Short mmCIF file of C-alpha atoms in Angstrom, two decimals:
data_model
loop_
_atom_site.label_atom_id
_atom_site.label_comp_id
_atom_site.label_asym_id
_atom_site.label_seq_id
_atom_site.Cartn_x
_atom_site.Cartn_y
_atom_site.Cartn_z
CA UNK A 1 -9.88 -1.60 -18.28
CA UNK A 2 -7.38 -2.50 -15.96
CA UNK A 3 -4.61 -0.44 -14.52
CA UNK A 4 -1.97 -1.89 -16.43
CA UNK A 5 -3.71 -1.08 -19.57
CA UNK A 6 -4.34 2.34 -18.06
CA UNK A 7 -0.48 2.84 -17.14
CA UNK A 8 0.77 1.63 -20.31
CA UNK A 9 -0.87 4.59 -22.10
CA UNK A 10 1.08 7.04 -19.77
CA UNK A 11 4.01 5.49 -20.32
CA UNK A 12 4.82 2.65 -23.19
CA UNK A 13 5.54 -0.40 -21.17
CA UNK A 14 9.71 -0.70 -21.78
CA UNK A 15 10.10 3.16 -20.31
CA UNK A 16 7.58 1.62 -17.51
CA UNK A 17 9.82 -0.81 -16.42
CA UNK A 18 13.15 0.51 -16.15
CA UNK A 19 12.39 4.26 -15.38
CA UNK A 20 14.29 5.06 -12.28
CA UNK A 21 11.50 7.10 -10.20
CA UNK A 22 10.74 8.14 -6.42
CA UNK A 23 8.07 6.38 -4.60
CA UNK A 24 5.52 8.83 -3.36
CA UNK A 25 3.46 8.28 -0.82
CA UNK A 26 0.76 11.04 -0.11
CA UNK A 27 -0.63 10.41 3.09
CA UNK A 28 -3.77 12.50 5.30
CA UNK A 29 -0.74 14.02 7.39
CA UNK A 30 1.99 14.03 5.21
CA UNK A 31 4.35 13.68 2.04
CA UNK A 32 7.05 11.45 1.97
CA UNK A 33 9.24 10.27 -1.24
CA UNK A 34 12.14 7.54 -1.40
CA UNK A 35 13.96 6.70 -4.53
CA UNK A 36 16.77 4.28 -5.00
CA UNK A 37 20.17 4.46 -7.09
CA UNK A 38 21.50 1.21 -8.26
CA UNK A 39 25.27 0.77 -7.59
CA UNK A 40 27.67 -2.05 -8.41
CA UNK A 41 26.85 -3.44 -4.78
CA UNK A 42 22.89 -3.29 -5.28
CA UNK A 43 20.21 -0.50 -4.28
CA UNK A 44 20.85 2.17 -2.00
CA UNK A 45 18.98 5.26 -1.22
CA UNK A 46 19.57 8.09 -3.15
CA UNK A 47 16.60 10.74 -2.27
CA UNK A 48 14.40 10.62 1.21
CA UNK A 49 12.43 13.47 2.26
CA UNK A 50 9.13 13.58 4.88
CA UNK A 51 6.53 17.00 4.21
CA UNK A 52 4.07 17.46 7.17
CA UNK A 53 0.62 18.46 5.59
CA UNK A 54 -1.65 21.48 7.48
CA UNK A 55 -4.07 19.36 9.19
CA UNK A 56 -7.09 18.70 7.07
CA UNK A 57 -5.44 19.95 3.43
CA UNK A 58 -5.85 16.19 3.10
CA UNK A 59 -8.88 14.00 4.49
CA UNK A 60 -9.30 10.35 3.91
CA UNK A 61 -7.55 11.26 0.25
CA UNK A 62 -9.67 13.63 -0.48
CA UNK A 63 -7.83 17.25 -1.34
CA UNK A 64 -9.91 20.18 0.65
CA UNK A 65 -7.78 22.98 -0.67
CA UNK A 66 -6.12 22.30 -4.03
CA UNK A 67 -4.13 25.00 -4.64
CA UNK A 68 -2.56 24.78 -1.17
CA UNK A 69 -1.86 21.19 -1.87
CA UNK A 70 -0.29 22.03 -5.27
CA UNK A 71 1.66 24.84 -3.51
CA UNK A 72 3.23 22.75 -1.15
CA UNK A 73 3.63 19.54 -3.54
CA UNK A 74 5.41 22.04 -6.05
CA UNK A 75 7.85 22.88 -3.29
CA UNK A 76 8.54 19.44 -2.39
CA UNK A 77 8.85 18.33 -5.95
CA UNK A 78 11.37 21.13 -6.46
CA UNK A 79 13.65 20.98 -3.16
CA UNK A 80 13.96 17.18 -3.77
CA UNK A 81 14.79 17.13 -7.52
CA UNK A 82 11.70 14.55 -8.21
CA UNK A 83 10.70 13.57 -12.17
CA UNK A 84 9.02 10.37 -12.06
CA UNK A 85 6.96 8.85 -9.24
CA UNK A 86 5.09 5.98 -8.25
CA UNK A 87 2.31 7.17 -6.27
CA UNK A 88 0.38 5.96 -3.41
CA UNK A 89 -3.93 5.19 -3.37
CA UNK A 90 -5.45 5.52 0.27
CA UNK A 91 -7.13 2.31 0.88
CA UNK A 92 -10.64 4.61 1.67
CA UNK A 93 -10.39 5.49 -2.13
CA UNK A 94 -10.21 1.59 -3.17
CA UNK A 95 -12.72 -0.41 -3.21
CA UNK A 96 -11.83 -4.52 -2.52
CA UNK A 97 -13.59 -7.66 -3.80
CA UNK A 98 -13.19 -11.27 -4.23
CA UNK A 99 -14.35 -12.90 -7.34
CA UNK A 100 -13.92 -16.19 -8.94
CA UNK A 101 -12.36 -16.28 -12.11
CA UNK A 102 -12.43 -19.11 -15.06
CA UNK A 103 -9.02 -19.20 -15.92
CA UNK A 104 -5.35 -18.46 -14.66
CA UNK A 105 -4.53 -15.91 -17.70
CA UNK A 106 -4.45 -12.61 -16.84
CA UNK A 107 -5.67 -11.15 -19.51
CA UNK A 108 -8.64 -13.78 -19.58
CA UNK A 109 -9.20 -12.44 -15.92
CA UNK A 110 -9.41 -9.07 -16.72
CA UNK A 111 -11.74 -9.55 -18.95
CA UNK A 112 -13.53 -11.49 -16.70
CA UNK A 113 -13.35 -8.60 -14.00
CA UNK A 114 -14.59 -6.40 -15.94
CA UNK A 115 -17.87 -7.99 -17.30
CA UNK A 116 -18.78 -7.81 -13.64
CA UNK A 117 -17.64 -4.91 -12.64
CA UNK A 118 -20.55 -2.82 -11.94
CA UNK A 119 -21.86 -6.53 -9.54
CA UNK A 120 -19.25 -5.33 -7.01
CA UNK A 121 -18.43 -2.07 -7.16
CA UNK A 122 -20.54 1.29 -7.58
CA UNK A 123 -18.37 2.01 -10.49
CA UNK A 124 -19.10 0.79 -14.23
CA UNK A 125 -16.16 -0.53 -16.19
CA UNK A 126 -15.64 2.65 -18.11
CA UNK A 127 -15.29 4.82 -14.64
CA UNK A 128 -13.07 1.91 -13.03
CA UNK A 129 -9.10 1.20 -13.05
CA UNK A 130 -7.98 -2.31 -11.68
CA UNK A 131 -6.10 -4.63 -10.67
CA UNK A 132 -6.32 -8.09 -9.18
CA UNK A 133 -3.77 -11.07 -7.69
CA UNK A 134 -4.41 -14.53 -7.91
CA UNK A 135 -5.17 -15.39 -4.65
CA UNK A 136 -3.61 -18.44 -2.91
CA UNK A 137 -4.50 -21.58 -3.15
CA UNK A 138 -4.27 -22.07 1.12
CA UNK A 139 -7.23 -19.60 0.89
CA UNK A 140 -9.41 -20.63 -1.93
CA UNK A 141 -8.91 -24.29 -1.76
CA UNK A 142 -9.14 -25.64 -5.61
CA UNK A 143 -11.51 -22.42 -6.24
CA UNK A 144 -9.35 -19.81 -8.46
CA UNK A 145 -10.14 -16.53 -7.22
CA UNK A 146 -9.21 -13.15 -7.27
CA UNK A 147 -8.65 -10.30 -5.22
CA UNK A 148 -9.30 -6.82 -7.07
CA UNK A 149 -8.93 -3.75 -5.90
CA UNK A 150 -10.80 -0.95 -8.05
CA UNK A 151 -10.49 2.59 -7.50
CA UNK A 152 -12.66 5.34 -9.15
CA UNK A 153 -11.09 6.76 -12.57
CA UNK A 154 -12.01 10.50 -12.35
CA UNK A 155 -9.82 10.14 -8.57
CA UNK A 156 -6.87 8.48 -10.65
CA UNK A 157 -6.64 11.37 -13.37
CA UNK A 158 -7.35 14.21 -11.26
CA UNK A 159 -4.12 13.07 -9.48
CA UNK A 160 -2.35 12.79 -12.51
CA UNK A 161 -3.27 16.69 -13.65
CA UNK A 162 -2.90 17.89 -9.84
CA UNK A 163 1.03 15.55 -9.86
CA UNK A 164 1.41 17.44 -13.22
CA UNK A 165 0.65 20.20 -12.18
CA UNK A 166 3.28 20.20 -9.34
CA UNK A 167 5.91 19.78 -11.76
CA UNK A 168 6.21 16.33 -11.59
CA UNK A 169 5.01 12.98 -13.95
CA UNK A 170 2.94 9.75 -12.85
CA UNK A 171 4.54 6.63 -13.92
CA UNK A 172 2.18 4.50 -11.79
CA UNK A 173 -0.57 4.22 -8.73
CA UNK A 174 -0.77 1.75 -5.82
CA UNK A 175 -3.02 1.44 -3.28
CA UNK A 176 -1.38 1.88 0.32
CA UNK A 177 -1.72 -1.72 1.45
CA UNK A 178 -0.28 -3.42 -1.79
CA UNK A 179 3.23 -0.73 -1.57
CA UNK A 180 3.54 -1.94 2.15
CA UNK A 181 3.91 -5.91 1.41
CA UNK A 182 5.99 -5.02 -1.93
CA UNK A 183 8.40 -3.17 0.93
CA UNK A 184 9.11 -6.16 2.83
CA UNK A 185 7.65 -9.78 1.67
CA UNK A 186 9.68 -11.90 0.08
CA UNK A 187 8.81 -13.01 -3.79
CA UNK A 188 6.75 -15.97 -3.70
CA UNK A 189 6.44 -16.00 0.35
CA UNK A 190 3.94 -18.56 2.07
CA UNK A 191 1.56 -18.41 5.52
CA UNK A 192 -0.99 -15.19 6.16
CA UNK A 193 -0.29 -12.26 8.28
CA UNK A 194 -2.47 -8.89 9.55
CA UNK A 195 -0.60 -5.92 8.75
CA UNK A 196 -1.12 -3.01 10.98
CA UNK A 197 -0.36 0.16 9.72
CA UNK A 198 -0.71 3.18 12.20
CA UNK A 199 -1.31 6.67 11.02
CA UNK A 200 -1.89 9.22 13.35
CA UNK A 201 -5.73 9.75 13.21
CA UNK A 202 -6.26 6.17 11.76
CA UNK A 203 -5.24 2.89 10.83
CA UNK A 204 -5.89 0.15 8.40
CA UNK A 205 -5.62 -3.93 9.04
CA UNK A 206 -4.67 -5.76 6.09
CA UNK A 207 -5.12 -9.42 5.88
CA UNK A 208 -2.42 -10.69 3.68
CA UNK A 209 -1.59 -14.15 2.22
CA UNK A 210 1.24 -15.70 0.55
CA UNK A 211 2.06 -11.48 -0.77
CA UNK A 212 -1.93 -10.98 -2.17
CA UNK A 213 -3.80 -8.37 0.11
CA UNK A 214 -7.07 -10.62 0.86
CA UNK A 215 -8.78 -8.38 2.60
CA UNK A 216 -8.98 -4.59 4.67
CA UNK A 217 -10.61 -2.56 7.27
CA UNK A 218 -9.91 0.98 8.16
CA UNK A 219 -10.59 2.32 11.78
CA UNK A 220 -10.44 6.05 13.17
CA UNK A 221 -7.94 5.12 15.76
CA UNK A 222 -4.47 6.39 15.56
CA UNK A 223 -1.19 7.45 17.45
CA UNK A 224 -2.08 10.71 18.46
CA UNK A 225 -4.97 8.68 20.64
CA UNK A 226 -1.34 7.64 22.32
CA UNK A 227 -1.01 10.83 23.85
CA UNK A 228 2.94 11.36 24.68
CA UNK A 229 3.35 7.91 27.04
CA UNK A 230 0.64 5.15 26.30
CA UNK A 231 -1.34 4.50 29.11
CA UNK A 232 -3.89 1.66 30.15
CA UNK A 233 -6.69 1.45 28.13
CA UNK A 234 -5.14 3.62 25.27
CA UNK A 235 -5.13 0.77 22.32
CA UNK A 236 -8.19 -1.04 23.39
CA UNK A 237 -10.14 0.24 20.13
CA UNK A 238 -6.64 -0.96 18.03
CA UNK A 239 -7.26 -4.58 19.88
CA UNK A 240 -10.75 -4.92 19.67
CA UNK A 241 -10.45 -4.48 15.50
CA UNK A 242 -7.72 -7.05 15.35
CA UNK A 243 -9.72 -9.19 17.52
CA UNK A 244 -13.26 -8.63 14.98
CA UNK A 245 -10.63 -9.00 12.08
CA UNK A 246 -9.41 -12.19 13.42
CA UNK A 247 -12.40 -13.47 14.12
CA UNK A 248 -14.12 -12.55 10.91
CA UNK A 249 -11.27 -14.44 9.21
CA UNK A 250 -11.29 -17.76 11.16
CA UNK A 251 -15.41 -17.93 10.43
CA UNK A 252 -14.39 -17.75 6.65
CA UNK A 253 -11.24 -19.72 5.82
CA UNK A 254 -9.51 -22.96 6.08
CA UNK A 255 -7.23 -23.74 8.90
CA UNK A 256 -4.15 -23.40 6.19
CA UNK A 257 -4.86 -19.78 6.03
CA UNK A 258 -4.28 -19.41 9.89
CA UNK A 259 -3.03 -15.60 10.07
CA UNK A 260 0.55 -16.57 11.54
CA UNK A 261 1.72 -13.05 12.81
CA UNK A 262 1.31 -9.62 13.41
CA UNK A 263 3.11 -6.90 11.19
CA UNK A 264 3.13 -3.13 12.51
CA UNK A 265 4.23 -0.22 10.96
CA UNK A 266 3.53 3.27 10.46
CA UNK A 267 3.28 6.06 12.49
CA UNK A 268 4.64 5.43 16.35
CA UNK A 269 4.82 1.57 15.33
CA UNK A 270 7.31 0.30 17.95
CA UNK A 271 4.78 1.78 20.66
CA UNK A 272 2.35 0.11 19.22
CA UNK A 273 3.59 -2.99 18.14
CA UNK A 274 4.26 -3.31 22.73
CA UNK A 275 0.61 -2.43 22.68
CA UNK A 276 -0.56 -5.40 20.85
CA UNK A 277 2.46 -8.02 21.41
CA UNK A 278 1.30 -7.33 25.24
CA UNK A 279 -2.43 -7.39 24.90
CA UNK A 280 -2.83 -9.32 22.37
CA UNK A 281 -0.80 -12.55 22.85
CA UNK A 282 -4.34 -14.64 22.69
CA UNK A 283 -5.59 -13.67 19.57
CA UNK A 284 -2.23 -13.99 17.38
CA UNK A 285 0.89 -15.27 19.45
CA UNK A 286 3.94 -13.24 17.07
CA UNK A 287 4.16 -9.33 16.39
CA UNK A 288 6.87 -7.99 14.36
CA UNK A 289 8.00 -4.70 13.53
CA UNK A 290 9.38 -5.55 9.85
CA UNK A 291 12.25 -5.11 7.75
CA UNK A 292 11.13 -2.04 5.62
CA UNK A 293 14.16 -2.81 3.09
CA UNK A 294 13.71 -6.64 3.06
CA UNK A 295 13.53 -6.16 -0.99
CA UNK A 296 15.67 -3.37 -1.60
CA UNK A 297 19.02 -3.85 0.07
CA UNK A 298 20.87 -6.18 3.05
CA UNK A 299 21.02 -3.74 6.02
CA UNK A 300 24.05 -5.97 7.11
CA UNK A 301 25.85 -4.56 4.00
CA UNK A 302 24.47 -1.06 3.55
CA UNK A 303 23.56 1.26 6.11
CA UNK A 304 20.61 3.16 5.39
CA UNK A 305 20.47 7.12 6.14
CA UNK A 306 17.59 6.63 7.98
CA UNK A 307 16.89 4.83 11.10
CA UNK A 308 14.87 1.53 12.25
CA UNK A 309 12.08 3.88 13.41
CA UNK A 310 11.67 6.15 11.08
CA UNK A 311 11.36 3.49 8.21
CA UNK A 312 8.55 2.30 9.30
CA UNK A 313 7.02 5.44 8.80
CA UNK A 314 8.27 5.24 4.89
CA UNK A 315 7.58 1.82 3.95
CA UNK A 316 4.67 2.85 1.63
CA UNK A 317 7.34 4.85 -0.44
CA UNK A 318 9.96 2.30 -0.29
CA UNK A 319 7.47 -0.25 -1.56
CA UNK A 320 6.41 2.57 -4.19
CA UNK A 321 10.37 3.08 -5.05
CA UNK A 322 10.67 -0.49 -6.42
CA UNK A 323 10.77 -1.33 -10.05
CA UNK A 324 8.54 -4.64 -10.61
CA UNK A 325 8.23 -6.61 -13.71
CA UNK A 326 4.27 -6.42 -14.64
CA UNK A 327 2.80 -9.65 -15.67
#
């Protein structure tokens, strides 16, 4: 089954799509919700709020202590008014594959997907929830191919009880990488970029093409390994992945798929984003520190109440806060 299918039985699929909710992002080190109010001028934010998390309540998504997490979950729920949120998947709990499909119907494809399911995945179709992109045709050349990410179903409805449990209701799921490009990309964008998102234990490359998240690695390097002033030497595990990411890419696709850039955010980015726009000038010439509200609102016309730095510490919720069409 794929997630759509999944979602729609939480919520039919008209509520789905026009239910104003807050984009939660649950993190290893933290809590952090946006949700937008549309005005006559466009989106603006409406709710923000960060929660630090005790050091280890949370581990690589997995919940140690549950009733401390619901404890402090119910008070964030409460002090910022929350109903309905869109919530984020760590990319450890997802599990990514490639597969060629027969046919550019999406329902066709699912089906597809989940015939083979269990050929990819440690999970059998009935303990799965997915969901794929088409992947571009600069990557897959006249191939049509998709990129799935599955997740484990017992880790998706534990969430929802746990959410429910907190007080609040699950419109929807996303897995950390996806929420980061629906932040900033534009619809329908071209050329392939590395994101680099920086948490402060870890952080997770995502190769990205024309918006579809083509492949990711996670590392246990983070900002804390920063200390308070970067020194030399400090991101030389952070260069070395981009550099095996990067390579591993060029050995597998076609010169149209060049990745283009380098996107940081997360946790410290700006530091970080010097780190690698200094040291890393060989391996991908362009580092950006991105637009976090690219697809919400013009920052020319609305000032956000929160700055450049922190944003890119919230643009998994702000990519969670968005209301998509589903295909």
């Amino acid at each position: 089954m794929d997630t759509r299918s999944f979602l729609f039985k939480l919520f039919p699929p008209p509520t789905f799509l026009v239910m104003p909710h807050a984009g939660l992002d649950i993190s290893d080190e933290a809590i952090r919700c946006i949700e937008y109010r549309r005005t006559s001028k466009g989106l603006v934010i409406s709710k923000h709020a960060t929660q630090q998390l005790p050091p280890g309540l949370v581990d690589g998504g997995d919940i140690k202590d549950e009733k401390a997490f619901v404890d402090v979950l119910k008070q964030f729920v409460s002090k910022n008014n929350l109903s309905y949120v869109k919530v984020s998947l760590p990319e450890e709990k997802a599990y990514l594959f490639q597969t060629e499909v027969p046919t550019a119907d999406f329902r066709s494809i699912a089906q597809n997907i989940e015939f083979k399911l269990d050929q990819n995945v440690p999970l059998s179709a009935a303990d799965a929830i997915f969901q794929f992109d088409l992947m571009p045709r600069a990557v897959t050349g006249d191939v049509l191919r998709a990129s799935v990410s599955v997740v484990p179903r017992t880790y998706v409805e534990h969430h929802v009880a746990l959410l429910k449990e907190a007080g609040v209701s699950t419109v929807a799921f996303e897995v950390a990488p996806k929420a980061i490009v629906t932040a900033y990309e534009p619809p329908h964008s071209e050329g392939t970029h590395l994101i680099v998102h920086i948490m402060k234990k870890k952080s997770g490359l995502y190769i990205v093409s024309e918006g579809v998240v083509c492949f990711t690695s996670t590392i246990a390097w983070g900002s804390d390994s920063l200390g308070d002033a970067p020194v030399a030497g400090a991101g030389d595990a952070l260069m070395a992945e981009i550099g095996r990411v990067h390579a591993y890419w060029m050995t597998r696709t076609d010169a149209r798929a060049r990745i283009s850039e380098i996107v940081v955010v997360g946790s410290r980015a700006e530091a970080c984003e010097s780190i690698i726009r200094n040291q890393g000038s060989d391996i991908i010439a362009h580092t950006v520190l991105p637009d976090v509200w690219h697809n919400a609102f013009d920052v020319n016309s609305y000032v956000p109440p929160i700055t450049k730095t922190e944003s890119l510490e919230y643009v998994i919720a702000a990519g969670l806060a968005l209301i998509s069409p589903i295909a």
